[in-house]
Each structure stands twice: as structure tokens, then as C-alpha cells.
XYZ file of C-alpha atoms in Angstrom:
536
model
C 84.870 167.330 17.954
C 86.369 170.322 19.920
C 83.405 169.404 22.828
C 83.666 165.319 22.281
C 87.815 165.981 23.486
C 87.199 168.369 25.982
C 84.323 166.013 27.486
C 86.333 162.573 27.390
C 89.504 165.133 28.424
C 87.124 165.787 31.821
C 86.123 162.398 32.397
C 89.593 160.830 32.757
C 91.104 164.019 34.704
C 88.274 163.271 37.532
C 88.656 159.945 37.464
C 92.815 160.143 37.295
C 92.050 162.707 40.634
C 91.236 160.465 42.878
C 93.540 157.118 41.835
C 96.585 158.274 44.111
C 96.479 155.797 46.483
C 98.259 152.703 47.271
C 98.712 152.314 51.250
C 97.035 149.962 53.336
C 94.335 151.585 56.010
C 90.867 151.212 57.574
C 89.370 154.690 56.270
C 87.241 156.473 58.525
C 84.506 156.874 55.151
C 85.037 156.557 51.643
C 83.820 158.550 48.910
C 82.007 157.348 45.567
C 84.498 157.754 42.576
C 83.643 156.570 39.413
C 80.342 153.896 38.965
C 79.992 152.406 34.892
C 76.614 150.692 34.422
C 76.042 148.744 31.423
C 73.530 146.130 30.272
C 74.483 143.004 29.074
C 74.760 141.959 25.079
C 71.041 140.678 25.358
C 69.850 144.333 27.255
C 71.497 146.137 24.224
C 69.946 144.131 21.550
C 66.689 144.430 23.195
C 67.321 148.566 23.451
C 68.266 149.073 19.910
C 66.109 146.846 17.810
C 63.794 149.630 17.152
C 66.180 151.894 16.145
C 67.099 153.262 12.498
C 70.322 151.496 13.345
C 68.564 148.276 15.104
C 66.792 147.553 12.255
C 69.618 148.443 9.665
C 71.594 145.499 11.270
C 68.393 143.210 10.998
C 67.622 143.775 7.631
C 69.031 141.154 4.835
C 72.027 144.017 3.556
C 73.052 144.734 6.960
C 73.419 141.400 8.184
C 75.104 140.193 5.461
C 77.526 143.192 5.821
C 78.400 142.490 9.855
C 77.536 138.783 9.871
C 80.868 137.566 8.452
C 82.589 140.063 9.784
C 81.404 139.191 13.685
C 82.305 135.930 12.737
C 85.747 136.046 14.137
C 84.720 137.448 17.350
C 82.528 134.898 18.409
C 84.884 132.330 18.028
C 87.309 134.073 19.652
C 85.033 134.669 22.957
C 83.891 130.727 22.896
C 87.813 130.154 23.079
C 88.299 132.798 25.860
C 85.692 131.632 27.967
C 86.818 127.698 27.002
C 90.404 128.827 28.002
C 91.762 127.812 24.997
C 93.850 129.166 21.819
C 92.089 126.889 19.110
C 89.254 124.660 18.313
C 85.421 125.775 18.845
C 85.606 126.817 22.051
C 82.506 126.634 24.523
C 79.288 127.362 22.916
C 77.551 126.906 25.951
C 79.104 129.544 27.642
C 79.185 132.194 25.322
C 75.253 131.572 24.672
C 74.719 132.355 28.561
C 76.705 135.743 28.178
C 75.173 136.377 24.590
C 71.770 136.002 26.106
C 72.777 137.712 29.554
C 70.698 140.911 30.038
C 71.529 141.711 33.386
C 73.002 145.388 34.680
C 76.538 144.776 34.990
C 78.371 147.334 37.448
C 82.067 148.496 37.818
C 82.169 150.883 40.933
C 85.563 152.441 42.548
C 85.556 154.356 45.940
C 88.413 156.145 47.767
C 88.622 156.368 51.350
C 88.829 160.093 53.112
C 91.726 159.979 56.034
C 91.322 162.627 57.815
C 95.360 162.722 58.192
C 96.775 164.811 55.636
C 100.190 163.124 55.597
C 98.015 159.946 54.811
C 97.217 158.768 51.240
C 93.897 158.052 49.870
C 92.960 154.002 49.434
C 91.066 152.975 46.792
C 88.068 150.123 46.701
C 86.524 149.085 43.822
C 83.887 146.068 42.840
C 82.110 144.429 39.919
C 78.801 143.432 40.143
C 76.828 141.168 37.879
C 72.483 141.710 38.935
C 70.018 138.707 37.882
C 68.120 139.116 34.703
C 65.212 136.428 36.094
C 67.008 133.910 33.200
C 70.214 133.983 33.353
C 71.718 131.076 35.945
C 73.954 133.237 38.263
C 75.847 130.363 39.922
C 76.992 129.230 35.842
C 78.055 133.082 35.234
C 79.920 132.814 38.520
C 82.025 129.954 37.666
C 82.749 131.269 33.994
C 84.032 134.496 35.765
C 85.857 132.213 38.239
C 87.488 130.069 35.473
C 88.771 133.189 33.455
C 90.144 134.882 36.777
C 92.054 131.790 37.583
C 93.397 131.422 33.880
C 94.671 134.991 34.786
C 96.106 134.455 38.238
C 93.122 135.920 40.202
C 93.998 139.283 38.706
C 92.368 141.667 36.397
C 95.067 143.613 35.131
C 97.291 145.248 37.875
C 94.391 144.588 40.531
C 94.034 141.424 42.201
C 90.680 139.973 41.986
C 88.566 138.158 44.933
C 86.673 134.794 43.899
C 83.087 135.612 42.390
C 80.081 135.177 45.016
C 76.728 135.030 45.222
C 74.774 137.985 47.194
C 71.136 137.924 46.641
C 70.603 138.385 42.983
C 73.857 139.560 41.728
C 77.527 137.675 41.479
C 80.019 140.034 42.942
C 83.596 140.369 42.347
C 86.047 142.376 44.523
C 89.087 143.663 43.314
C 91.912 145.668 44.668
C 94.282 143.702 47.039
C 93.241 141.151 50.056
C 93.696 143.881 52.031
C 91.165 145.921 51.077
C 88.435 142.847 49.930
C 86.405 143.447 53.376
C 85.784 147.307 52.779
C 84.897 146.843 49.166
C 82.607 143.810 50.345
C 81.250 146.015 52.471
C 80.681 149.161 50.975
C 79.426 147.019 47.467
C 76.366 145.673 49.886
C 75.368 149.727 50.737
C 75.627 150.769 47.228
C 71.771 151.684 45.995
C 70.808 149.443 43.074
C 71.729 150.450 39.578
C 68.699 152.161 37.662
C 66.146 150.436 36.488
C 66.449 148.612 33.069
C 63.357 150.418 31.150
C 62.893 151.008 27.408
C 64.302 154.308 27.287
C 66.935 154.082 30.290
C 70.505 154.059 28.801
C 72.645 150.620 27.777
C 75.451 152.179 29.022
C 76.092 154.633 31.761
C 79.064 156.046 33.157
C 79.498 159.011 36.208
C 83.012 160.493 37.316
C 82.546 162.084 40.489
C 84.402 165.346 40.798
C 87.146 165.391 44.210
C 88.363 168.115 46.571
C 91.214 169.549 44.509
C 93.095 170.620 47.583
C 93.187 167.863 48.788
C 94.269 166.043 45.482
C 96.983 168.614 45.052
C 98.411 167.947 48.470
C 102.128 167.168 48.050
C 102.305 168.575 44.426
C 104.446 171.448 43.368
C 102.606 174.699 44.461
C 102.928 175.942 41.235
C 101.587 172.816 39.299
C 98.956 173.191 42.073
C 98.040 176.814 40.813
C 97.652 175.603 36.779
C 95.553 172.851 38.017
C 93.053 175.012 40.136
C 93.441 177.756 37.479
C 92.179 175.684 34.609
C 89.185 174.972 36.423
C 89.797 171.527 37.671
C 87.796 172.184 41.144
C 84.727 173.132 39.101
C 83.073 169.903 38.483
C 80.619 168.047 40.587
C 80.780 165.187 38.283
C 81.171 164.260 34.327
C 78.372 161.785 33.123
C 78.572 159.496 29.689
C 76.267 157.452 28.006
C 74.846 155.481 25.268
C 70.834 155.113 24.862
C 68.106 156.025 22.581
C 65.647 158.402 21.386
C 63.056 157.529 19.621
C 64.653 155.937 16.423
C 67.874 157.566 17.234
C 70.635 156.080 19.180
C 71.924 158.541 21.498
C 75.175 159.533 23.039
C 75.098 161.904 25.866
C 78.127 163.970 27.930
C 77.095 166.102 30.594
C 78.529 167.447 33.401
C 77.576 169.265 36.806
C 79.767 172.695 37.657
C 79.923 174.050 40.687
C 79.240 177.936 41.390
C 81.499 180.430 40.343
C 84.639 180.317 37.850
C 85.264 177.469 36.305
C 88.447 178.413 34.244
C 88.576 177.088 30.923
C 85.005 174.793 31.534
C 83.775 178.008 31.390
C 85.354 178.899 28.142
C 83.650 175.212 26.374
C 80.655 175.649 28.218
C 79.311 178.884 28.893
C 76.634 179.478 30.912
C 73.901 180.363 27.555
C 70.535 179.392 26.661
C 69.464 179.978 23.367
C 70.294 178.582 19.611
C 72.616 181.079 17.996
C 71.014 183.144 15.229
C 73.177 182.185 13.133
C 71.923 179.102 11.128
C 71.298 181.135 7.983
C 74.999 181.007 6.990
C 74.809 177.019 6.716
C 74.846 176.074 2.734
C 72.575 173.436 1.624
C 75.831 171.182 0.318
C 76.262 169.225 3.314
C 78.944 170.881 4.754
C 79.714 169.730 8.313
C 78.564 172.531 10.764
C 78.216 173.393 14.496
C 76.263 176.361 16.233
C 76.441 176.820 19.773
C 78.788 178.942 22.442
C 82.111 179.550 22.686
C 83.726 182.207 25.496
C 86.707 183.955 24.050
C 87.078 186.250 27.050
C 86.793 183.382 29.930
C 89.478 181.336 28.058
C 91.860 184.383 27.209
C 91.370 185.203 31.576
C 92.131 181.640 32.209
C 95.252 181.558 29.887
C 96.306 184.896 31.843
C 95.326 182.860 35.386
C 97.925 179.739 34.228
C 100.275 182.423 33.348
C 99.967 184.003 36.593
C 100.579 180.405 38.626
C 103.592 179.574 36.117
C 105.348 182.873 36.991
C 104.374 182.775 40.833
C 102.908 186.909 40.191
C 99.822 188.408 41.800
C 96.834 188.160 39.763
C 96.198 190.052 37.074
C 99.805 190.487 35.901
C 100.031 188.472 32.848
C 96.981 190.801 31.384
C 98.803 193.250 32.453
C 102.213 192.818 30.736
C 100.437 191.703 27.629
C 97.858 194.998 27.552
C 101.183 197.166 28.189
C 103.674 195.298 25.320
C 100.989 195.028 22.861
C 99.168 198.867 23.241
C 95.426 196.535 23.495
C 94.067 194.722 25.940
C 92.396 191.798 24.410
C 90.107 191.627 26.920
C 88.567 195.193 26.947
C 88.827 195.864 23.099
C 88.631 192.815 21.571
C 86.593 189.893 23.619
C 84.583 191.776 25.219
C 82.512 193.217 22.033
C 81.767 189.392 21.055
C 79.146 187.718 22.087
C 79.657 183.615 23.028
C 77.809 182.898 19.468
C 79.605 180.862 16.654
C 78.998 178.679 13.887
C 81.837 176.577 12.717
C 81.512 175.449 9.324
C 83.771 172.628 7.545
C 85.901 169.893 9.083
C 89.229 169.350 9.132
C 91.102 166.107 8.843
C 93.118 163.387 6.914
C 92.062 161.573 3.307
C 94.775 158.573 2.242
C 93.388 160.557 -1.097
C 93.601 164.119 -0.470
C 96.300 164.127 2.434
C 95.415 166.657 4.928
C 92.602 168.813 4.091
C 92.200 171.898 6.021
C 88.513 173.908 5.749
C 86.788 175.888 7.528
C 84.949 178.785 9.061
C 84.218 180.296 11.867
C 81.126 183.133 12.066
C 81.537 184.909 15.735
C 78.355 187.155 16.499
C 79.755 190.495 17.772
C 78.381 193.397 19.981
C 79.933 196.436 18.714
C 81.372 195.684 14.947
C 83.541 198.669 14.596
C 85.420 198.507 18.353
C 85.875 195.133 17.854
C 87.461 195.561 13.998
C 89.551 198.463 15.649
C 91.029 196.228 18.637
C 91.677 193.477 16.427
C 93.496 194.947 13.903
C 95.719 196.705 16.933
C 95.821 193.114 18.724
C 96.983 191.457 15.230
C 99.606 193.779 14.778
C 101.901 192.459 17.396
C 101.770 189.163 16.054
C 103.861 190.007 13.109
C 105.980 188.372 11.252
C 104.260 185.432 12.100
C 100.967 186.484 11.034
C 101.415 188.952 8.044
C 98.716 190.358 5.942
C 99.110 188.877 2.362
C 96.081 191.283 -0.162
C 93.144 192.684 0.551
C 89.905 191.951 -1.700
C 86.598 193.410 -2.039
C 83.315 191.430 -2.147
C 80.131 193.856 -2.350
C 81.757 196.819 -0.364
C 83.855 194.185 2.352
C 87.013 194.165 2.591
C 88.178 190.597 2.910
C 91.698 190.049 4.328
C 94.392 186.827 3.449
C 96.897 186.751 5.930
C 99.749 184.552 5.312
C 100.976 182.445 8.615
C 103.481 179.585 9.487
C 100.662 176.900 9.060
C 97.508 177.556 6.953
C 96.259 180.853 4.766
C 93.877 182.923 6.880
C 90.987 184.750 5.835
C 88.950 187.626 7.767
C 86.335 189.579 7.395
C 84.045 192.129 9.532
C 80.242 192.544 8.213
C 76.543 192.541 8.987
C 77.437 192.145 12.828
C 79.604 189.587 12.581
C 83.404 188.375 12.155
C 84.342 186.003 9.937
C 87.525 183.891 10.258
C 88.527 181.206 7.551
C 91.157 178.802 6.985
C 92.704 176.802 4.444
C 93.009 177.497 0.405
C 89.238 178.114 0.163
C 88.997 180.026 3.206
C 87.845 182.838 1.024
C 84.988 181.190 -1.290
C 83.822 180.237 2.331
C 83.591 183.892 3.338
C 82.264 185.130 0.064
C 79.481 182.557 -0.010
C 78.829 183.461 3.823
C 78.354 186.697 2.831
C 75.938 186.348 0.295
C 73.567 184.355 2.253
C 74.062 187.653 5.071
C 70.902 188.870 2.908
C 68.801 186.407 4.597
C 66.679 186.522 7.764
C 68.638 185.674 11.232
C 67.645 182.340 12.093
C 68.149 179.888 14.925
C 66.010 176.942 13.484
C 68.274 174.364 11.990
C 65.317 172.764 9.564
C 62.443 170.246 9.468
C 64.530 167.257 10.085
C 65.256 168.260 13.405
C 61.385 168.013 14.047
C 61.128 164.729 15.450
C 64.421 165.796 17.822
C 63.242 169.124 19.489
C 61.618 166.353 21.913
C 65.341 165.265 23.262
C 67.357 168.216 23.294
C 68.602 168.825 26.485
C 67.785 171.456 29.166
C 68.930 174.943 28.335
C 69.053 174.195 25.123
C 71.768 176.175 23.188
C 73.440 174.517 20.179
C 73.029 172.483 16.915
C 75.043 170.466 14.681
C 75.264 168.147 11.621
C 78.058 166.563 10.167
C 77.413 163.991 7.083
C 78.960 160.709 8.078
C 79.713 159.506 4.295
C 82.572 162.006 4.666
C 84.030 160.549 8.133
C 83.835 156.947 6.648
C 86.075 158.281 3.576
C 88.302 160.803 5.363
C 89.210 158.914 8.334
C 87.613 155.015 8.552
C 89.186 154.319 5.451
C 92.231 156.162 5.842
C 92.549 153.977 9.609
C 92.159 150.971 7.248
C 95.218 152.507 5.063
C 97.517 153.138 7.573
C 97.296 149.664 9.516
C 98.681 148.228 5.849
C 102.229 149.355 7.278
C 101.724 147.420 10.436
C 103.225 144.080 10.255
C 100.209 141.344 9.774
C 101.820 139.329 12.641
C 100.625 141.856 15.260
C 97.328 142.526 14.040
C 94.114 140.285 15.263
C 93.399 137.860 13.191
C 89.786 139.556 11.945
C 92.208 143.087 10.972
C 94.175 141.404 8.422
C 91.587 140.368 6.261
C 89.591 143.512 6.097
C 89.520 146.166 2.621
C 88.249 149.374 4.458
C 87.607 151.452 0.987
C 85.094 148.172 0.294
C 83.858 148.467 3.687
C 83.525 152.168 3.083
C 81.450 151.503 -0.115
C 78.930 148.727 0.983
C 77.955 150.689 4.339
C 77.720 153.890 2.246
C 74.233 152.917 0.436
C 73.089 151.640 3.378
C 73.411 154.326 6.374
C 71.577 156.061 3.222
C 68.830 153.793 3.064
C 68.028 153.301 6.662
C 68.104 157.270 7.823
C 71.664 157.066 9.084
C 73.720 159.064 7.328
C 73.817 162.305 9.086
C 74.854 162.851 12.740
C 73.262 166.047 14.740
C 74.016 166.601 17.877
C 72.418 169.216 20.915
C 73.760 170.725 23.672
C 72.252 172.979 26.717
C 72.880 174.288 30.138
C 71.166 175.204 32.635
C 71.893 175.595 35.965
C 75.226 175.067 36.422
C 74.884 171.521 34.234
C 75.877 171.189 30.711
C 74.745 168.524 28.258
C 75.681 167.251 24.860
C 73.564 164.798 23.143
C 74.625 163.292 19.601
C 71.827 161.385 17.582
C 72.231 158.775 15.300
């Protein structure tokens, strides 16, 4: 979860970087933004028939589970392409866009004035490519016919009329003004990727800008934060949604530049190899996640913000703190761990339970006994918020409860390692941990990765498993709960109608049956690029 955030959190900061534009000027060049590629709904089915989950929704269970329940969609797209609020709408159409399985294309540019005082412009384009079946000139006038309905606008953006050119139906959008440079930088564009097998359904690239000249304007000191946190990093952030094998797969990656890259570098540190840490994971299904984490990059980047915020030289923030506290975490704390961890547990919400908070973290350390010193100094400032509540013993280690504003805390140094637990069974978590320290290192995470090792990604340095049973009943169902409070007049029609826990309880058996229960996910870098792949 902490990567999915931090991934999507990338994606919309690169793409936000370069949308400050709104005068009207013939740009000297223009640079590539953001470009979405996405088959159409016949180019997905196609994709994902042989999947676990392709042939789950085939089967006579699965279709009677989503058939009914799609029911409401369909009729509401015949009626949005008819143009209409009620009656069957226009089966025709919606057929032709059912059965489309052309690459569809959304692509935004910016220009590049070579001005400073002058503001970026921004050019963007949808394109609709041939699928050899599909009539282009009918998809053309259904596009036309819902742009009109919506006064030639999509959104905020006014919208051009749809046109042929060669085998695709192009739309421009923007403003008039800016029609012809879109026009003509759609026609240079290379063509999307080929539609094969294994190429992705979906496919989506935010292209990383010059910060300085993003920043131009801002407040120097919101300009420091922004360059301090690492913003300048990135080449570009990727997404996408494809398969392997039997798996459908989701995939982030992203492309870093050389040198620091603030708190990227914290996320994604620059590590190849599986922590050895997979012996700690129970065999109860618990939710867990092995891979890198860099304690001493984020602490320097928290100190770099600091150090914009206050306008001080570098270096003063780790300064003050080193000299108020009597420890510098840096020197005799982070810097005796390695990047390993294994997080164990997962938080969240039941409408049962309420909040549930569980789980541990195991951090592999370099020297046990500096970093147990340093820490203890380091936690001693942070009184009274963080106070030490009783001490236990559990085969000759001493396992701390610490009482804070929030959640009980539990720690514990042993075997090489630091453990750090929260929530009411924080403890059973360590003392189980513990137990299983007896057994071998290991950085295999079991035979049903087997038919995976294939797809991990370059660099390969993390693993992870989460049962999906428990997301359906911790947070599906509790969606379902909440939207009970929302008045029925403002949900969609198909919402209102729709008993989550029983939803919950027929898909349960099911994902069971057809291999899809469990969600593991990969991640790697290499090079300066980082990946994370989730299979279903």
C-alpha cells in the first residue's frame, strides 16, 4: 500500500508539473507530457480470457455473479450514446464500441518558450486507430453526436469535430487556438505499440519536466521543499494493466535520474536482492511485504525540507537536532540498518471490528548493539509522548511496550534484527517472530511463486502477499456500509440496489475456486529504474 500511494502520488505530481499553462502562443517546440494507451472493450476481453480471472468471469458462477449486475451499465451506455435519459437506448451503437478493439490514445504536450516571463501552452489529442472491423466513419459520428450533446467540450477543454486521418479518428482538444499545433504534432506522434498477446490493455507514461523551470514564479522557499523532496529526480512514472501468464498484472515503474533523489530514494532504494528475511512470515495468511526501505535517505531528506522551510545552509536542521537530542540519528541510529524489512499485518477499517491496527515491522541491522544504544538515546527525547510502559522477557529478550498518543508500541532487538510492533497484539507478533528466529535466513517466498520468478522485474528485490478474502471484508464491504448513509437520491441507480456483505460472500468461494484469492506482488531496480508488478 505504502508503494501503490507513493507511485499514484508520483504520477499525478509529474503530470500536475507541467499543466500551468493557459496563454495563447506559437511555441518554438513542445515537449511530450503525459500519453495513456488503452485497448478497446473488445482488445481487453480478448487479453484476459485466458486468465485465472478471464475464465472466472466465463464460467457459469461468475457470470451469473457480474451478469445482472453489468446489467445496468449497458443500458445506461446505449442511452448515452442514444442521447437520451430513458428507453433502450441505441443497441447499435454500443455493439460497435463493445466490439471495438482498436488502441485508443489520450496524449498532452506542452510547448517550451524559450522566454522565461512566458507560460507554458498545453496541446493535447485523442486518437481512436482502426481495428480492420470496426467502421471508423460510424465511431466518428457517435463521438461527434456525444461532443455536440456536450457543447463541443470535454470537460473544461473544448473539443474539435472528430476526423478521419488514415486509419484512426482524431479528436483535438484544448481551445481553437491551439487545434492546428495539436493537429499537427498528433500526425508526428510514432504509433502506439503494437497490440500483441502479452502487450498491456492499458498503458499510461508521465513524463518527468525541468523543475526549474516549473518552479519559476513560485515562492523560493516552496521552490526549495519541492526540489528537496526529490521532485527533479524522475525521468518519467509508467502504469499499466496486462498479463502474465494466467495472472493479470499491474505494473508501476519509474525512471530516476542520477544522483539524489530525496525521498524517491527513501521508497526506492537503489537494492537488488530479496531480503533474507522471509523466514519470519507465519503460515496463517497474514498479509506481508519484504523488500527495501531507506531510513537514513528519508531522515536526510526530512532534514533537506527543514533546511528550505527555515531558509539555513545545509546541514543545519541535522545539526540542531544531533545537538538538542545528544544523538545523531543519522550516525548512531540509521546508519547501522540495512534498507531490509518485512512488514507483516495490515491495517485498516471492518464495519465489524472498527479500526483494527496490526502489525510488524522486522528491520535487518548492521551492528545490533550500536544501533540498540542510539535508539534508546534517540527515544529518550521523545518523552512524554512516547513513554516506556513494562518490560518482558521472552527466551533471554527483553521486549519493550511503550505507551504513545495513538497505538501501544512494541520493540525488540535480537538475532540481528529490530523488531517494531503495533497495536494490542503487537507483542504475540514479536514473540511468535522470535520463535521462528531459530530457522534458516531465507529469501525464497515458497513454491507458489514458481510459475512467477518468470515476471519479476529487473533488479529484482521484494515480495509480497496479501489474502484478498480479508480486503473484500475489511474494506469492500465496509465501502458498501458506509454509502447506506448517503441519501439514495444521489447514488447511481445500479448503487442502491447492491448488499456488499452478499457480494462479499458469493465472490468469496469463487476467487477460491479459480486461483484468485491471494495477491503477490514484485518489485526491482536496476539502473536507476524501479518497478512494481502486482499479480492477480
Amino acid at each position: 500500500m505504502r508503494t501503490l500511494i507513493a507511485a499514484s502520488s508520483l504520477g499525478l505530481l509529474l503530470v500536475a508539473s507541467g499543466l500551468q499553462a493557459q496563454e495563447h502562443m506559437e511555441p518554438p517546440a513542445a515537449r511530450l507530457l503525459f500519453r495513456l494507451e488503452a485497448d478497446g472493450p473488445a482488445g481487453w476481453r480478448t487479453k484476459f480470457a485466458p486468465t485465472n480471472l478471464g475464465v472466472m468471469l466465463a464460467s457459469e458462477e461468475g457470470a451469473r455473479l457480474w451478469q445482472p449486475r453489468l446489467q445496468p451499465f449497458d443500458l445506461a451506455l446505449r442511452r448515452f450514446l442514444a442521447g437520451t435519459t430513458d428507453g433502450p437506448g441505441d443497441g447499435a451503437a454500443r455493439d460497435r464500441w463493445v466490439g471495438y478493439s482498436g488502441r485508443m490514445e489520450f496524449v498532452l504536450w506542452s510547448s517550451e518558450p524559450k522566454d522565461p516571463k512566458e507560460r507554458a501552452v498545453p496541446y493535447s489529442a485523442l486518437r481512436f486507430h482502426g481495428d480492420g472491423r470496426t467502421d471508423l466513419d460510424a465511431l466518428a459520428k457517435d463521438l461527434a453526436g456525444i461532443l455536440a450533446r456536450n457543447g463541443d467540450a470535454v470537460g473544461k477543454l473544448q473539443a474539435s469535430q472528430p476526423t478521419r486521418d488514415r486509419d484512426m479518428v482524431v479528436v483535438l482538444l484544448g481551445d481553437a487556438a491551439t487545434f492546428a499545433t495539436s493537429a499537427s504534432l498528433a500526425k508526428d506522434l510514432p504509433p502506439p505499440d503494437p497490440i500483441a498477446a502479452k502487450g498491456p490493455a492499458l498503458r499510461m507514461v508521465a513524463h518527468g519536466q525541468d523543475v526549474d523551470r516549473f518552479l519559476r514564479g513560485f515562492d523560493e522557499e516552496v521552490a526549495g521543499v519541492w526540489k528537496a523532496l526529490g521532485f527533479g529526480a524522475t525521468q518519467h512514472a509508467e502504469f499499466g494493466i496486462g498479463t502474465a501468464g494466467p495472472f493479470v498484472q499491474f505494473e508501476f515503474a519509474a525512471q530516476f535520474h542520477e544522483g539524489d533523489r530525496g525521498m524517491f530514494g527513501a521508497f526506492f532504494p537503489d537494492a537488488e536482492a530479496v531480503p533474507p528475511l522471509l523466514q519470519f512470515v507465519p503460515d496463517d495468511g497474514t498479509p506481508w511485504k519484504a523488500g527495501h526501505f531507506d531510513l537514513a535517505a528519508l531522515w536526510r531528506t526530512g532534514c533537506a525540507v527543514a533546511d528550505a522551510t527555515s531558509g539555513e545552509p545545509a546541514g543545519s536542521a541535522a545539526a540542531a537536532v544531533a545537538k538538542a537530542w545528544g544523538v545523531d540519528p543519522l550516525a548512531d541510529v540509521f546508519a547501522h540498518m540495512h534498507t531490509d524489512y518485512l512488514l507483516l499485518g495490515m491495517p485498516g477499517y471492518s464495519s465489524e471490528d472498527g479500526f483494527v491496527v496490526d502489525g510488524l515491522f522486522v528491520f535487518r541491522l548492521r551492528d545490533a548493539a550500536k544501533f540498540a544504544a542510539g535508539f534508546e538515546r534517540m527515544r529518550q527525547n521523545w518523552k512524554p509522548h512516547v513513554q516506556k510502559a513494562k518490560e518482558e522477557d521472552h527466551d533471554g529478550v527483553t521486549i519493550t511496550h511503550f505507551s504513545t498518543m495513538f497505538v501501544p508500541l512494541q520493540f525488540a532487538v535480537a538475532h540481528g534484527n529490530a523488531f517494531v510492533a503495533i497495536g494490542p497484539g503487537g507483542a504475540d507478533r514479536i514473540r511468535a517472530a522470535l520463535d521462528r528466529s531459530k530457522l534458516a535466513a531465507s529469501a525464497k517466498p515458497g513454491e507458489a511463486w514458481t510459475p512467477l520468478l518468470r515476471h519479476v522485474p529487473a533488479g529484482h528485490n521484494g515480495v509480497g502477499e496479501i489474502d484478498l478474502h480479508r480486503v473484500l471484508t475489511m474494506h469492500v464491504s465496509t465501502a458498501f456500509a458506509l454509502l447506506a448513509f448517503v441519501p439514495q437520491d444521489n447514488l447511481p441507480e445500479f448503487l442502491q440496489h447492491i448488499d456488499g456483505d452478499a457480494l462479499v460472500d458469493e465472490l468469496s468461494p469463487l476467487l477460491e475456486r479459480h486461483s484468485l484469492r491471494t495477491l503477490r506482488s514484485a518489485t526491482g531496480f536496476r539502473a536507476g529504474r524501479w518497478h512494481h508488478r502486482m499479480f492477480w
